[in-house]
Amino acid sequence: MTPKVQVPMDFGIEYLGSPSHGNLKFLLKDGEELLTNSAIMSFNSPVIKKMTVEDGQTTIDARDFSKDTVQCFLDASYSGALKKISKLNFREVNKTVHVFEVSWLIDRCFEYFQWLTETVEEEKFYDQLYVFDEAMFILDILKKRSYIDIVIKKFAFLANCAQYFATYYFGNISSCSTKSLYVILEMTAKQEHILMEVLVNNIENDKSSLNENSRYILHRLNLPACRATNEPLYQRLLDQSENIENPSPEDFRLIMKILRQPIVKVHKEVHEPLQTQLYETFQTYFTTSNSYKM
């Protein structure tokens, strides 16, 4: 009995695009076409096998993908090796192999991403940003956590990477998506001083009011623990809270939460007068404001 074809296999890249072998057309943007063999592509992809064998299709609409992406996909399917993948086309190639359910290429894309993540260095923000954004795209579109998990693991392995990345990424925290915010909160879970520094920096840069993401971080912080581990940074948070120009009712409630936190005993004589002063400042503001009543 003839053994079943096992992929990946080198079918011969020279046959790709051959008019005599090309009975399946991939339709591209601007009317371009790429000729392939339906049998070779069916061996690689159960989706293409269904489209050609069961549904009798002789064309595949690939206009959602660039020519470079489709060419990379076809070359790999014919040669049994993913040679033309790069940072420039990774997202589209990875999406393509998932659409056509080519299991061995899905594994190769993941291995390539693992390699990219492993090469990330501690102070190379744009390299960190690339792997983070790609992992977030995969989490959002393909619903896979495996990519972001290896990014979190890598950032945790590098001594100061999580702090370095979070500080730069949250330079303008208001533009950060909710899902990205949650992932970075997960990444920095045991290092709350990172979040407090991000929060202080954002308040310093925009004193008008707290944005939604800043409120979320402030609500989530374990402030007594932050105060105990980093007194100067906590002091900056108190100072910047006082300087918010147009605090909303939500801002007011959160700031009151800070001021009402239990005072660490050793610092009580320092914080108690300051807390009283800040409390009176915000109470006066909202008592005289029409936007909020005590």
PDB file of C-alpha atoms in Angstrom:
ATOM      1  CA  MET A   1       0.000   0.000   0.000  1.00  0.00           C
ATOM      2  CA  THR A   2       1.343   3.418  -0.979  1.00  0.00           C
ATOM      3  CA  PRO A   3       2.105   5.458   2.159  1.00  0.00           C
ATOM      4  CA  LYS A   4       0.057   8.623   2.680  1.00  0.00           C
ATOM      5  CA  VAL A   5       1.824  11.865   1.786  1.00  0.00           C
ATOM      6  CA  GLN A   6       3.221  13.531   4.892  1.00  0.00           C
ATOM      7  CA  VAL A   7       3.773  17.265   5.017  1.00  0.00           C
ATOM      8  CA  PRO A   8       5.974  19.214   5.210  1.00  0.00           C
ATOM      9  CA  MET A   9       7.461  17.752   2.053  1.00  0.00           C
ATOM     10  CA  ASP A  10       9.645  19.089  -0.735  1.00  0.00           C
ATOM     11  CA  PHE A  11       7.371  18.742  -3.767  1.00  0.00           C
ATOM     12  CA  GLY A  12       9.749  20.800  -5.880  1.00  0.00           C
ATOM     13  CA  ILE A  13       9.580  24.577  -5.935  1.00  0.00           C
ATOM     14  CA  GLU A  14      10.205  24.501  -9.683  1.00  0.00           C
ATOM     15  CA  TYR A  15       6.664  23.234 -10.252  1.00  0.00           C
ATOM     16  CA  LEU A  16       5.099  26.307  -8.629  1.00  0.00           C
ATOM     17  CA  GLY A  17       3.582  28.554 -11.303  1.00  0.00           C
ATOM     18  CA  SER A  18       3.937  25.962 -14.057  1.00  0.00           C
ATOM     19  CA  PRO A  19       1.052  26.253 -16.581  1.00  0.00           C
ATOM     20  CA  SER A  20       0.982  22.477 -17.112  1.00  0.00           C
ATOM     21  CA  HIS A  21       0.705  21.754 -13.371  1.00  0.00           C
ATOM     22  CA  GLY A  22      -1.187  24.834 -12.260  1.00  0.00           C
ATOM     23  CA  ASN A  23      -4.849  23.867 -12.119  1.00  0.00           C
ATOM     24  CA  LEU A  24      -5.619  26.091  -9.117  1.00  0.00           C
ATOM     25  CA  LYS A  25      -5.421  29.892  -9.220  1.00  0.00           C
ATOM     26  CA  PHE A  26      -4.874  32.183  -6.266  1.00  0.00           C
ATOM     27  CA  LEU A  27      -6.558  35.485  -7.161  1.00  0.00           C
ATOM     28  CA  LEU A  28      -4.677  38.554  -5.927  1.00  0.00           C
ATOM     29  CA  LYS A  29      -5.272  42.296  -5.804  1.00  0.00           C
ATOM     30  CA  ASP A  30      -5.144  44.246  -9.073  1.00  0.00           C
ATOM     31  CA  GLY A  31      -6.186  41.183 -11.083  1.00  0.00           C
ATOM     32  CA  GLU A  32      -2.940  39.219 -10.606  1.00  0.00           C
ATOM     33  CA  GLU A  33      -2.993  35.421 -10.341  1.00  0.00           C
ATOM     34  CA  LEU A  34      -0.618  32.784  -8.987  1.00  0.00           C
ATOM     35  CA  LEU A  35      -0.825  29.245 -10.418  1.00  0.00           C
ATOM     36  CA  THR A  36      -0.576  26.282  -8.068  1.00  0.00           C
ATOM     37  CA  ASN A  37      -1.355  22.597  -8.071  1.00  0.00           C
ATOM     38  CA  SER A  38      -4.543  21.634  -6.236  1.00  0.00           C
ATOM     39  CA  ALA A  39      -3.136  18.295  -5.035  1.00  0.00           C
ATOM     40  CA  ILE A  40      -0.009  19.807  -3.503  1.00  0.00           C
ATOM     41  CA  MET A  41      -2.006  22.546  -1.806  1.00  0.00           C
ATOM     42  CA  SER A  42      -4.617  20.018  -0.598  1.00  0.00           C
ATOM     43  CA  PHE A  43      -1.905  17.879   1.006  1.00  0.00           C
ATOM     44  CA  ASN A  44      -0.918  20.947   3.036  1.00  0.00           C
ATOM     45  CA  SER A  45      -4.334  22.430   3.774  1.00  0.00           C
ATOM     46  CA  PRO A  46      -7.553  20.625   4.738  1.00  0.00           C
ATOM     47  CA  VAL A  47      -9.414  23.853   3.925  1.00  0.00           C
ATOM     48  CA  ILE A  48      -8.083  23.901   0.352  1.00  0.00           C
ATOM     49  CA  LYS A  49      -8.762  20.174   0.052  1.00  0.00           C
ATOM     50  CA  LYS A  50     -12.421  20.785   0.854  1.00  0.00           C
ATOM     51  CA  MET A  51     -12.606  23.738  -1.541  1.00  0.00           C
ATOM     52  CA  THR A  52     -11.083  21.790  -4.459  1.00  0.00           C
ATOM     53  CA  VAL A  53     -12.044  18.128  -3.916  1.00  0.00           C
ATOM     54  CA  GLU A  54     -15.485  18.533  -2.359  1.00  0.00           C
ATOM     55  CA  ASP A  55     -16.605  21.901  -3.757  1.00  0.00           C
ATOM     56  CA  GLY A  56     -14.830  21.695  -7.105  1.00  0.00           C
ATOM     57  CA  GLN A  57     -13.275  25.173  -6.911  1.00  0.00           C
ATOM     58  CA  THR A  58     -10.504  26.067  -9.341  1.00  0.00           C
ATOM     59  CA  THR A  59      -9.844  29.522  -7.889  1.00  0.00           C
ATOM     60  CA  ILE A  60      -9.159  30.845  -4.373  1.00  0.00           C
ATOM     61  CA  ASP A  61      -9.844  34.453  -3.490  1.00  0.00           C
ATOM     62  CA  ALA A  62      -6.696  35.735  -1.768  1.00  0.00           C
ATOM     63  CA  ARG A  63      -7.272  39.445  -2.318  1.00  0.00           C
ATOM     64  CA  ASP A  64      -7.233  40.115   1.419  1.00  0.00           C
ATOM     65  CA  PHE A  65      -3.516  39.282   1.452  1.00  0.00           C
ATOM     66  CA  SER A  66      -0.508  40.872  -0.218  1.00  0.00           C
ATOM     67  CA  LYS A  67       1.278  39.134  -3.094  1.00  0.00           C
ATOM     68  CA  ASP A  68       4.388  38.762  -0.908  1.00  0.00           C
ATOM     69  CA  THR A  69       2.348  36.968   1.762  1.00  0.00           C
ATOM     70  CA  VAL A  70       0.681  34.558  -0.673  1.00  0.00           C
ATOM     71  CA  GLN A  71       4.000  33.872  -2.420  1.00  0.00           C
ATOM     72  CA  CYS A  72       5.625  33.067   0.935  1.00  0.00           C
ATOM     73  CA  PHE A  73       2.741  30.715   1.780  1.00  0.00           C
ATOM     74  CA  LEU A  74       2.890  28.917  -1.587  1.00  0.00           C
ATOM     75  CA  ASP A  75       6.681  28.624  -1.569  1.00  0.00           C
ATOM     76  CA  ALA A  76       6.551  27.016   1.880  1.00  0.00           C
ATOM     77  CA  SER A  77       3.772  24.624   0.827  1.00  0.00           C
ATOM     78  CA  TYR A  78       5.823  23.473  -2.185  1.00  0.00           C
ATOM     79  CA  SER A  79       9.271  23.363  -0.581  1.00  0.00           C
ATOM     80  CA  GLY A  80       8.371  22.168   2.915  1.00  0.00           C
ATOM     81  CA  ALA A  81      10.338  25.052   4.462  1.00  0.00           C
ATOM     82  CA  LEU A  82       9.315  28.512   5.635  1.00  0.00           C
ATOM     83  CA  LYS A  83      12.180  30.546   4.174  1.00  0.00           C
ATOM     84  CA  LYS A  84      10.694  33.903   3.175  1.00  0.00           C
ATOM     85  CA  ILE A  85       9.084  34.937   6.445  1.00  0.00           C
ATOM     86  CA  SER A  86      10.240  38.218   8.006  1.00  0.00           C
ATOM     87  CA  LYS A  87       9.118  40.791  10.546  1.00  0.00           C
ATOM     88  CA  LEU A  88       7.496  42.698   7.679  1.00  0.00           C
ATOM     89  CA  ASN A  89       5.198  39.874   6.554  1.00  0.00           C
ATOM     90  CA  PHE A  90       4.917  37.769   9.725  1.00  0.00           C
ATOM     91  CA  ARG A  91       1.453  38.996  10.717  1.00  0.00           C
ATOM     92  CA  GLU A  92      -0.116  38.295   7.321  1.00  0.00           C
ATOM     93  CA  VAL A  93       1.687  34.984   6.796  1.00  0.00           C
ATOM     94  CA  ASN A  94       0.662  33.778  10.245  1.00  0.00           C
ATOM     95  CA  LYS A  95      -2.917  34.829   9.579  1.00  0.00           C
ATOM     96  CA  THR A  96      -2.886  33.071   6.179  1.00  0.00           C
ATOM     97  CA  VAL A  97      -1.672  29.726   7.543  1.00  0.00           C
ATOM     98  CA  HIS A  98      -4.349  29.909  10.238  1.00  0.00           C
ATOM     99  CA  VAL A  99      -7.067  30.687   7.674  1.00  0.00           C
ATOM    100  CA  PHE A 100      -6.052  27.647   5.599  1.00  0.00           C
ATOM    101  CA  GLU A 101      -5.325  25.548   8.717  1.00  0.00           C
ATOM    102  CA  VAL A 102      -1.852  24.425   7.656  1.00  0.00           C
ATOM    103  CA  SER A 103      -0.819  22.880  10.956  1.00  0.00           C
ATOM    104  CA  TRP A 104       2.895  22.484  10.271  1.00  0.00           C
ATOM    105  CA  LEU A 105       3.164  26.098   9.089  1.00  0.00           C
ATOM    106  CA  ILE A 106       1.257  27.274  12.163  1.00  0.00           C
ATOM    107  CA  ASP A 107       3.970  25.566  14.222  1.00  0.00           C
ATOM    108  CA  ARG A 108       6.750  27.149  12.127  1.00  0.00           C
ATOM    109  CA  CYS A 109       5.256  30.629  12.571  1.00  0.00           C
ATOM    110  CA  PHE A 110       5.120  30.099  16.306  1.00  0.00           C
ATOM    111  CA  GLU A 111       8.746  28.927  16.325  1.00  0.00           C
ATOM    112  CA  TYR A 112       9.757  32.011  14.334  1.00  0.00           C
ATOM    113  CA  PHE A 113       7.937  34.243  16.825  1.00  0.00           C
ATOM    114  CA  GLN A 114       9.627  32.447  19.720  1.00  0.00           C
ATOM    115  CA  TRP A 115      12.993  33.148  18.108  1.00  0.00           C
ATOM    116  CA  LEU A 116      12.132  36.831  17.618  1.00  0.00           C
ATOM    117  CA  THR A 117      11.062  37.106  21.254  1.00  0.00           C
ATOM    118  CA  GLU A 118      14.208  35.395  22.490  1.00  0.00           C
ATOM    119  CA  THR A 119      16.380  37.940  20.643  1.00  0.00           C
ATOM    120  CA  VAL A 120      14.710  40.904  22.405  1.00  0.00           C
ATOM    121  CA  GLU A 121      17.082  42.913  24.582  1.00  0.00           C
ATOM    122  CA  GLU A 122      16.333  44.853  27.748  1.00  0.00           C
ATOM    123  CA  GLU A 123      16.608  48.387  26.386  1.00  0.00           C
ATOM    124  CA  LYS A 124      15.397  47.864  22.812  1.00  0.00           C
ATOM    125  CA  PHE A 125      11.882  49.298  23.148  1.00  0.00           C
ATOM    126  CA  TYR A 126      10.871  49.006  19.492  1.00  0.00           C
ATOM    127  CA  ASP A 127      11.845  45.326  19.375  1.00  0.00           C
ATOM    128  CA  GLN A 128       9.829  44.806  22.560  1.00  0.00           C
ATOM    129  CA  LEU A 129       6.930  46.756  21.068  1.00  0.00           C
ATOM    130  CA  TYR A 130       6.977  44.635  17.914  1.00  0.00           C
ATOM    131  CA  VAL A 131       6.627  41.290  19.701  1.00  0.00           C
ATOM    132  CA  PHE A 132       4.078  42.738  22.143  1.00  0.00           C
ATOM    133  CA  ASP A 133       1.896  44.199  19.373  1.00  0.00           C
ATOM    134  CA  GLU A 134       2.066  41.011  17.297  1.00  0.00           C
ATOM    135  CA  ALA A 135       1.174  38.893  20.314  1.00  0.00           C
ATOM    136  CA  MET A 136      -1.739  41.211  21.138  1.00  0.00           C
ATOM    137  CA  PHE A 137      -2.977  41.016  17.525  1.00  0.00           C
ATOM    138  CA  ILE A 138      -2.922  37.211  17.704  1.00  0.00           C
ATOM    139  CA  LEU A 139      -4.710  37.270  21.052  1.00  0.00           C
ATOM    140  CA  ASP A 140      -7.344  39.632  19.674  1.00  0.00           C
ATOM    141  CA  ILE A 141      -7.891  38.113  16.203  1.00  0.00           C
ATOM    142  CA  LEU A 142      -6.896  34.454  16.551  1.00  0.00           C
ATOM    143  CA  LYS A 143      -7.824  34.142  20.256  1.00  0.00           C
ATOM    144  CA  LYS A 144      -4.493  32.497  21.126  1.00  0.00           C
ATOM    145  CA  ARG A 145      -2.698  33.277  24.393  1.00  0.00           C
ATOM    146  CA  SER A 146       0.434  31.255  23.677  1.00  0.00           C
ATOM    147  CA  TYR A 147       2.173  34.175  21.950  1.00  0.00           C
ATOM    148  CA  ILE A 148       1.579  36.773  24.663  1.00  0.00           C
ATOM    149  CA  ASP A 149       2.518  34.210  27.307  1.00  0.00           C
ATOM    150  CA  ILE A 150       6.044  33.840  25.906  1.00  0.00           C
ATOM    151  CA  VAL A 151       6.354  37.642  25.658  1.00  0.00           C
ATOM    152  CA  ILE A 152       5.386  38.037  29.321  1.00  0.00           C
ATOM    153  CA  LYS A 153       7.820  35.264  30.271  1.00  0.00           C
ATOM    154  CA  LYS A 154      10.655  36.885  28.310  1.00  0.00           C
ATOM    155  CA  PHE A 155      10.030  40.349  29.743  1.00  0.00           C
ATOM    156  CA  ALA A 156       9.973  38.860  33.240  1.00  0.00           C
ATOM    157  CA  PHE A 157      13.286  37.089  32.591  1.00  0.00           C
ATOM    158  CA  LEU A 158      15.054  40.344  31.697  1.00  0.00           C
ATOM    159  CA  ALA A 159      15.693  42.159  34.971  1.00  0.00           C
ATOM    160  CA  ASN A 160      14.233  45.595  34.177  1.00  0.00           C
ATOM    161  CA  CYS A 161      12.443  44.886  30.910  1.00  0.00           C
ATOM    162  CA  ALA A 162       8.877  45.009  32.251  1.00  0.00           C
ATOM    163  CA  GLN A 163       9.512  48.388  33.870  1.00  0.00           C
ATOM    164  CA  TYR A 164      11.326  49.760  30.825  1.00  0.00           C
ATOM    165  CA  PHE A 165       8.604  48.602  28.445  1.00  0.00           C
ATOM    166  CA  ALA A 166       5.631  49.646  30.584  1.00  0.00           C
ATOM    167  CA  THR A 167       7.094  53.111  31.188  1.00  0.00           C
ATOM    168  CA  TYR A 168       7.551  53.795  27.474  1.00  0.00           C
ATOM    169  CA  TYR A 169       4.370  52.038  26.338  1.00  0.00           C
ATOM    170  CA  PHE A 170       2.255  53.979  28.822  1.00  0.00           C
ATOM    171  CA  GLY A 171       3.812  57.300  27.846  1.00  0.00           C
ATOM    172  CA  ASN A 172       0.299  58.331  26.860  1.00  0.00           C
ATOM    173  CA  ILE A 173      -1.867  55.962  28.815  1.00  0.00           C
ATOM    174  CA  SER A 174      -5.146  57.394  27.497  1.00  0.00           C
ATOM    175  CA  SER A 175      -4.448  55.921  24.036  1.00  0.00           C
ATOM    176  CA  CYS A 176      -3.809  52.411  25.363  1.00  0.00           C
ATOM    177  CA  SER A 177      -6.464  49.778  24.588  1.00  0.00           C
ATOM    178  CA  THR A 178      -8.241  48.089  27.483  1.00  0.00           C
ATOM    179  CA  LYS A 179      -6.939  44.664  26.483  1.00  0.00           C
ATOM    180  CA  SER A 180      -3.329  45.899  26.298  1.00  0.00           C
ATOM    181  CA  LEU A 181      -3.750  47.585  29.676  1.00  0.00           C
ATOM    182  CA  TYR A 182      -4.938  44.341  31.264  1.00  0.00           C
ATOM    183  CA  VAL A 183      -2.026  42.365  29.804  1.00  0.00           C
ATOM    184  CA  ILE A 184       0.575  44.856  31.036  1.00  0.00           C
ATOM    185  CA  LEU A 185      -1.089  44.861  34.452  1.00  0.00           C
ATOM    186  CA  GLU A 186      -0.683  41.093  34.414  1.00  0.00           C
ATOM    187  CA  MET A 187       2.950  41.495  33.346  1.00  0.00           C
ATOM    188  CA  THR A 188       3.708  43.874  36.219  1.00  0.00           C
ATOM    189  CA  ALA A 189       1.499  42.203  38.832  1.00  0.00           C
ATOM    190  CA  LYS A 190       4.267  41.817  41.419  1.00  0.00           C
ATOM    191  CA  GLN A 191       5.870  45.185  40.683  1.00  0.00           C
ATOM    192  CA  GLU A 192       3.222  47.745  41.563  1.00  0.00           C
ATOM    193  CA  HIS A 193       5.789  50.528  41.799  1.00  0.00           C
ATOM    194  CA  ILE A 194       5.950  50.354  37.980  1.00  0.00           C
ATOM    195  CA  LEU A 195       2.260  51.171  37.695  1.00  0.00           C
ATOM    196  CA  MET A 196       2.538  53.924  40.285  1.00  0.00           C
ATOM    197  CA  GLU A 197       5.404  55.534  38.345  1.00  0.00           C
ATOM    198  CA  VAL A 198       3.410  55.276  35.097  1.00  0.00           C
ATOM    199  CA  LEU A 199       0.449  56.888  36.814  1.00  0.00           C
ATOM    200  CA  VAL A 200       2.497  59.729  38.294  1.00  0.00           C
ATOM    201  CA  ASN A 201       4.175  60.430  34.943  1.00  0.00           C
ATOM    202  CA  ASN A 202       0.826  60.623  33.166  1.00  0.00           C
ATOM    203  CA  ILE A 203      -0.667  62.965  35.756  1.00  0.00           C
ATOM    204  CA  GLU A 204       2.416  65.171  35.498  1.00  0.00           C
ATOM    205  CA  ASN A 205       2.021  65.315  31.701  1.00  0.00           C
ATOM    206  CA  ASP A 206      -1.720  65.989  31.763  1.00  0.00           C
ATOM    207  CA  LYS A 207      -2.945  67.770  34.882  1.00  0.00           C
ATOM    208  CA  SER A 208      -6.445  68.475  33.556  1.00  0.00           C
ATOM    209  CA  SER A 209      -8.081  65.313  34.933  1.00  0.00           C
ATOM    210  CA  LEU A 210      -7.624  61.577  35.247  1.00  0.00           C
ATOM    211  CA  ASN A 211      -8.391  59.524  32.132  1.00  0.00           C
ATOM    212  CA  GLU A 212     -10.220  56.206  32.319  1.00  0.00           C
ATOM    213  CA  ASN A 213      -7.048  54.083  32.244  1.00  0.00           C
ATOM    214  CA  SER A 214      -5.395  56.155  34.971  1.00  0.00           C
ATOM    215  CA  ARG A 215      -8.480  55.744  37.141  1.00  0.00           C
ATOM    216  CA  TYR A 216      -8.375  51.990  36.601  1.00  0.00           C
ATOM    217  CA  ILE A 217      -4.730  51.758  37.652  1.00  0.00           C
ATOM    218  CA  LEU A 218      -5.306  53.999  40.668  1.00  0.00           C
ATOM    219  CA  HIS A 219      -8.285  51.911  41.725  1.00  0.00           C
ATOM    220  CA  ARG A 220      -6.262  48.710  41.347  1.00  0.00           C
ATOM    221  CA  LEU A 221      -3.111  49.757  43.206  1.00  0.00           C
ATOM    222  CA  ASN A 222      -2.438  48.471  46.704  1.00  0.00           C
ATOM    223  CA  LEU A 223      -1.523  51.922  47.964  1.00  0.00           C
ATOM    224  CA  PRO A 224      -0.399  51.020  51.511  1.00  0.00           C
ATOM    225  CA  ALA A 225       2.021  48.471  50.042  1.00  0.00           C
ATOM    226  CA  CYS A 226       3.242  50.971  47.443  1.00  0.00           C
ATOM    227  CA  ARG A 227       3.771  53.571  50.128  1.00  0.00           C
ATOM    228  CA  ALA A 228       5.720  51.140  52.300  1.00  0.00           C
ATOM    229  CA  THR A 229       8.053  50.075  49.478  1.00  0.00           C
ATOM    230  CA  ASN A 230       8.589  53.412  47.710  1.00  0.00           C
ATOM    231  CA  GLU A 231       7.960  56.424  49.902  1.00  0.00           C
ATOM    232  CA  PRO A 232       9.304  59.107  47.480  1.00  0.00           C
ATOM    233  CA  LEU A 233       7.176  57.830  44.608  1.00  0.00           C
ATOM    234  CA  TYR A 234       4.086  57.728  46.807  1.00  0.00           C
ATOM    235  CA  GLN A 235       4.832  61.322  47.840  1.00  0.00           C
ATOM    236  CA  ARG A 236       4.925  62.318  44.158  1.00  0.00           C
ATOM    237  CA  LEU A 237       1.530  60.677  43.657  1.00  0.00           C
ATOM    238  CA  LEU A 238       0.060  62.741  46.492  1.00  0.00           C
ATOM    239  CA  ASP A 239       1.630  65.924  45.129  1.00  0.00           C
ATOM    240  CA  GLN A 240       0.356  65.330  41.602  1.00  0.00           C
ATOM    241  CA  SER A 241      -3.113  64.408  42.857  1.00  0.00           C
ATOM    242  CA  GLU A 242      -3.318  67.814  44.510  1.00  0.00           C
ATOM    243  CA  ASN A 243      -2.372  69.491  41.224  1.00  0.00           C
ATOM    244  CA  ILE A 244      -5.160  67.996  39.104  1.00  0.00           C
ATOM    245  CA  GLU A 245      -6.885  71.064  37.648  1.00  0.00           C
ATOM    246  CA  ASN A 246     -10.404  69.819  36.854  1.00  0.00           C
ATOM    247  CA  PRO A 247     -11.021  66.633  38.805  1.00  0.00           C
ATOM    248  CA  SER A 248     -14.263  64.845  37.964  1.00  0.00           C
ATOM    249  CA  PRO A 249     -16.489  63.234  40.604  1.00  0.00           C
ATOM    250  CA  GLU A 250     -14.800  59.909  39.765  1.00  0.00           C
ATOM    251  CA  ASP A 251     -11.390  61.511  40.277  1.00  0.00           C
ATOM    252  CA  PHE A 252     -12.541  62.911  43.599  1.00  0.00           C
ATOM    253  CA  ARG A 253     -13.699  59.531  44.890  1.00  0.00           C
ATOM    254  CA  LEU A 254     -10.422  57.855  43.953  1.00  0.00           C
ATOM    255  CA  ILE A 255      -8.310  60.609  45.472  1.00  0.00           C
ATOM    256  CA  MET A 256     -10.305  60.342  48.670  1.00  0.00           C
ATOM    257  CA  LYS A 257      -9.549  56.640  48.610  1.00  0.00           C
ATOM    258  CA  ILE A 258      -5.819  57.450  48.601  1.00  0.00           C
ATOM    259  CA  LEU A 259      -6.134  59.873  51.484  1.00  0.00           C
ATOM    260  CA  ARG A 260      -8.200  57.510  53.591  1.00  0.00           C
ATOM    261  CA  GLN A 261      -5.778  54.587  53.261  1.00  0.00           C
ATOM    262  CA  PRO A 262      -4.331  53.398  56.578  1.00  0.00           C
ATOM    263  CA  ILE A 263      -1.158  55.347  57.372  1.00  0.00           C
ATOM    264  CA  VAL A 264       2.010  53.342  57.836  1.00  0.00           C
ATOM    265  CA  LYS A 265       2.862  53.951  61.458  1.00  0.00           C
ATOM    266  CA  VAL A 266       6.472  54.995  60.964  1.00  0.00           C
ATOM    267  CA  HIS A 267       5.425  57.711  58.515  1.00  0.00           C
ATOM    268  CA  LYS A 268       2.305  58.919  60.302  1.00  0.00           C
ATOM    269  CA  GLU A 269       3.788  62.188  61.488  1.00  0.00           C
ATOM    270  CA  VAL A 270       4.765  63.041  57.891  1.00  0.00           C
ATOM    271  CA  HIS A 271       1.578  62.060  56.097  1.00  0.00           C
ATOM    272  CA  GLU A 272      -1.149  63.020  58.521  1.00  0.00           C
ATOM    273  CA  PRO A 273      -0.790  66.822  58.010  1.00  0.00           C
ATOM    274  CA  LEU A 274      -0.422  66.388  54.266  1.00  0.00           C
ATOM    275  CA  GLN A 275      -3.493  64.161  54.058  1.00  0.00           C
ATOM    276  CA  THR A 276      -5.516  66.689  56.010  1.00  0.00           C
ATOM    277  CA  GLN A 277      -4.394  69.503  53.713  1.00  0.00           C
ATOM    278  CA  LEU A 278      -5.172  67.573  50.540  1.00  0.00           C
ATOM    279  CA  TYR A 279      -8.515  66.384  51.846  1.00  0.00           C
ATOM    280  CA  GLU A 280      -9.530  69.958  52.657  1.00  0.00           C
ATOM    281  CA  THR A 281      -8.343  71.149  49.249  1.00  0.00           C
ATOM    282  CA  PHE A 282     -10.507  68.680  47.324  1.00  0.00           C
ATOM    283  CA  GLN A 283     -13.438  69.021  49.701  1.00  0.00           C
ATOM    284  CA  THR A 284     -13.420  72.794  49.182  1.00  0.00           C
ATOM    285  CA  TYR A 285     -13.193  72.407  45.407  1.00  0.00           C
ATOM    286  CA  PHE A 286     -16.193  70.115  45.152  1.00  0.00           C
ATOM    287  CA  THR A 287     -18.249  71.923  47.760  1.00  0.00           C
ATOM    288  CA  THR A 288     -18.047  75.104  45.698  1.00  0.00           C
ATOM    289  CA  SER A 289     -18.429  73.327  42.356  1.00  0.00           C
ATOM    290  CA  ASN A 290     -21.808  72.814  40.675  1.00  0.00           C
ATOM    291  CA  SER A 291     -20.600  69.536  39.179  1.00  0.00           C
ATOM    292  CA  TYR A 292     -20.557  67.612  42.419  1.00  0.00           C
ATOM    293  CA  LYS A 293     -22.143  67.860  45.871  1.00  0.00           C
ATOM    294  CA  MET A 294     -20.710  66.331  48.981  1.00  0.00           C
TER     295      MET A 294
END
